[in-house]
Tab-separated table of C-alpha atoms in Angstrom:
chain	number	residue	atom	x	y	z
A	1	MET	CA	96.121	136.178	114.372
A	2	MET	CA	92.862	135.523	112.554
A	3	GLY	CA	94.424	132.763	110.378
A	4	SER	CA	95.808	130.928	113.379
A	5	SER	CA	92.387	130.748	115.075
A	6	LEU	CA	90.900	129.132	111.957
A	7	LEU	CA	93.548	126.412	111.821
A	8	PRO	CA	92.386	124.350	114.835
A	9	GLY	CA	88.839	124.211	113.412
A	10	VAL	CA	90.099	122.962	110.038
A	11	ARG	CA	92.294	120.329	111.716
A	12	ARG	CA	89.382	119.185	113.843
A	13	ARG	CA	87.222	118.692	110.732
A	14	TRP	CA	89.936	116.604	109.050
A	15	ILE	CA	90.363	114.492	112.173
A	16	VAL	CA	86.607	113.895	112.357
A	17	LEU	CA	86.488	113.037	108.637
A	18	VAL	CA	89.380	110.551	108.904
A	19	ALA	CA	87.855	108.971	112.033
A	20	LEU	CA	84.483	108.614	110.308
A	21	LEU	CA	86.099	107.035	107.254
A	22	ALA	CA	88.027	104.586	109.466
A	23	LEU	CA	84.809	103.675	111.269
A	24	VAL	CA	82.962	102.979	108.005
A	25	LEU	CA	85.818	100.849	106.632
A	26	SER	CA	86.081	98.909	109.898
A	27	PHE	CA	82.346	98.225	109.858
A	28	ALA	CA	82.526	97.016	106.251
A	29	TRP	CA	85.466	94.731	107.072
A	30	LEU	CA	83.648	93.223	110.069
A	31	GLN	CA	80.605	92.497	107.901
A	32	GLY	CA	82.670	90.071	105.809
A	33	LYS	CA	81.306	86.541	105.739
A	34	ALA	CA	82.905	83.359	104.480
A	35	THR	CA	81.785	82.518	100.956
A	36	TRP	CA	81.300	79.020	99.576
A	37	ILE	CA	83.633	78.112	96.691
A	38	TYR	CA	81.803	76.089	94.018
A	39	TYR	CA	84.628	75.103	91.687
A	40	TYR	CA	88.123	75.870	90.526
A	41	ARG	CA	89.810	75.813	87.137
A	42	VAL	CA	93.517	75.640	86.414
A	43	ALA	CA	94.451	78.719	84.399
A	44	ASP	CA	98.176	77.910	84.294
A	45	ASP	CA	100.816	76.192	86.454
A	46	HIS	CA	100.649	78.834	89.191
A	47	THR	CA	97.152	80.304	88.721
A	48	LEU	CA	93.684	79.069	89.707
A	49	ALA	CA	90.334	80.612	88.827
A	50	ILE	CA	87.852	79.937	91.632
A	51	GLY	CA	84.105	80.268	91.171
A	52	VAL	CA	82.114	81.869	93.983
A	53	THR	CA	78.747	83.508	94.509
A	54	GLY	CA	78.843	86.794	96.350
A	55	PRO	CA	77.957	90.424	96.185
A	56	PRO	CA	80.083	92.227	93.609
A	57	SER	CA	80.744	94.990	96.094
A	58	TRP	CA	83.670	93.329	97.895
A	59	THR	CA	84.398	89.638	97.372
A	60	ARG	CA	88.022	88.746	97.952
A	61	VAL	CA	90.452	85.922	98.690
A	62	THR	CA	91.173	86.137	102.415
A	63	GLU	CA	93.191	82.965	102.960
A	64	LEU	CA	95.732	81.015	100.950
A	65	THR	CA	97.732	78.269	102.625
A	66	GLU	CA	99.936	75.940	100.601
A	67	THR	CA	101.327	72.654	101.878
A	68	ALA	CA	102.975	69.746	100.076
A	69	SER	CA	99.610	67.993	99.571
A	70	THR	CA	96.950	70.739	99.767
A	71	VAL	CA	96.063	74.279	98.807
A	72	ILE	CA	93.554	75.856	101.201
A	73	VAL	CA	91.636	78.834	99.820
A	74	GLY	CA	89.276	81.081	101.773
A	75	VAL	CA	86.994	83.730	100.291
A	76	SER	CA	84.953	86.387	102.106
A	77	SER	CA	82.265	88.762	100.896
A	78	SER	CA	81.008	91.998	102.363
A	79	ALA	CA	77.617	93.231	101.288
A	80	VAL	CA	76.976	96.885	100.631
A	81	PRO	CA	73.311	97.713	101.242
A	82	LEU	CA	72.797	99.602	97.993
A	83	PRO	CA	70.078	99.152	95.377
A	84	GLY	CA	71.168	96.942	92.502
A	85	TYR	CA	73.656	94.828	94.461
A	86	SER	CA	72.812	91.158	94.677
A	87	ASP	CA	74.483	87.787	94.625
A	88	ASN	CA	76.340	87.215	91.384
A	89	SER	CA	78.604	84.407	90.259
A	90	ILE	CA	82.161	85.550	89.740
A	91	GLU	CA	85.610	84.061	89.346
A	92	LEU	CA	88.528	85.167	91.478
A	93	THR	CA	92.157	84.585	90.571
A	94	VAL	CA	94.485	82.830	93.005
A	95	HIS	CA	98.241	82.907	92.391
A	96	LEU	CA	100.196	79.988	93.872
A	97	ASN	CA	103.816	80.047	94.995
A	98	ASP	CA	104.403	76.501	93.716
A	99	THR	CA	102.795	74.566	90.861
A	100	LEU	CA	99.577	72.710	91.679
A	101	ASP	CA	101.088	69.277	90.792
A	102	GLY	CA	98.106	67.171	91.906
A	103	ARG	CA	97.590	68.897	95.257
A	104	THR	CA	94.035	68.918	96.620
A	105	VAL	CA	92.344	72.336	96.681
A	106	ILE	CA	90.241	72.807	99.829
A	107	ASP	CA	87.614	75.421	100.719
A	108	ALA	CA	88.664	77.002	104.034
A	109	SER	CA	85.044	77.713	105.036
A	110	SER	CA	83.858	74.096	104.757
A	111	GLY	CA	87.048	72.033	104.910
A	112	GLN	CA	85.855	70.142	101.824
A	113	ALA	CA	87.722	69.555	98.581
A	114	ILE	CA	86.666	71.927	95.793
A	115	LEU	CA	85.400	70.541	92.487
A	116	LEU	CA	87.940	70.726	89.648
A	117	THR	CA	86.368	71.709	86.334
A	118	LYS	CA	87.478	72.784	82.868
A	119	CYS	CA	84.552	75.192	82.324
A	120	SER	CA	83.519	78.446	83.964
A	121	TRP	CA	80.144	79.523	85.311
A	122	PRO	CA	77.344	78.593	84.533
A	123	SER	CA	78.405	75.425	82.710
A	124	TYR	CA	81.001	74.159	85.204
A	125	LEU	CA	78.876	71.013	85.849
A	126	ALA	CA	78.151	70.274	82.169
A	127	PRO	CA	79.220	66.930	80.709
A	128	GLY	CA	82.870	67.048	79.683
A	129	CYS	CA	83.721	69.840	82.127
A	130	THR	CA	84.449	67.784	85.234
C-alpha cells in the first residue's frame, strides 16, 4: 500500500516538470524575431550559405519558399538572456529543392533581394566578391 501512495506524488512532479519545460520552450519560441539577411553565397547547385547577424543561441531558417523565379528565405533569432551571448555574424545553410538557375533570392523579412557574393563574412563586400 505504501508504494501506491507514493506513485501519484511522483507522477505529479513529472507532470509539473514537463509543463514547466513546455512553458519555457514556448516562451523562447515566441521571443523569435525576424533577422536581416546580409548576403548569400552559392555553395553548390542546391545549397546556399546565407549571412546573418544574430545571437548564437538560436538562429534558424524559418521560411523557405521556392517559385519559378524566386527563392524567399526567412530567418529568425531568439535571444537567451545569458552572459556572453551577443550578436555574432554567422552563416546558415539553405538546401533548395531545385537548382538556383538565376532565380532571385529574397529576404522574407524585408521583401528585398539579397546581395549575391563570392566571399563570406566579414569580406563579403570586398572588391571582387560581389
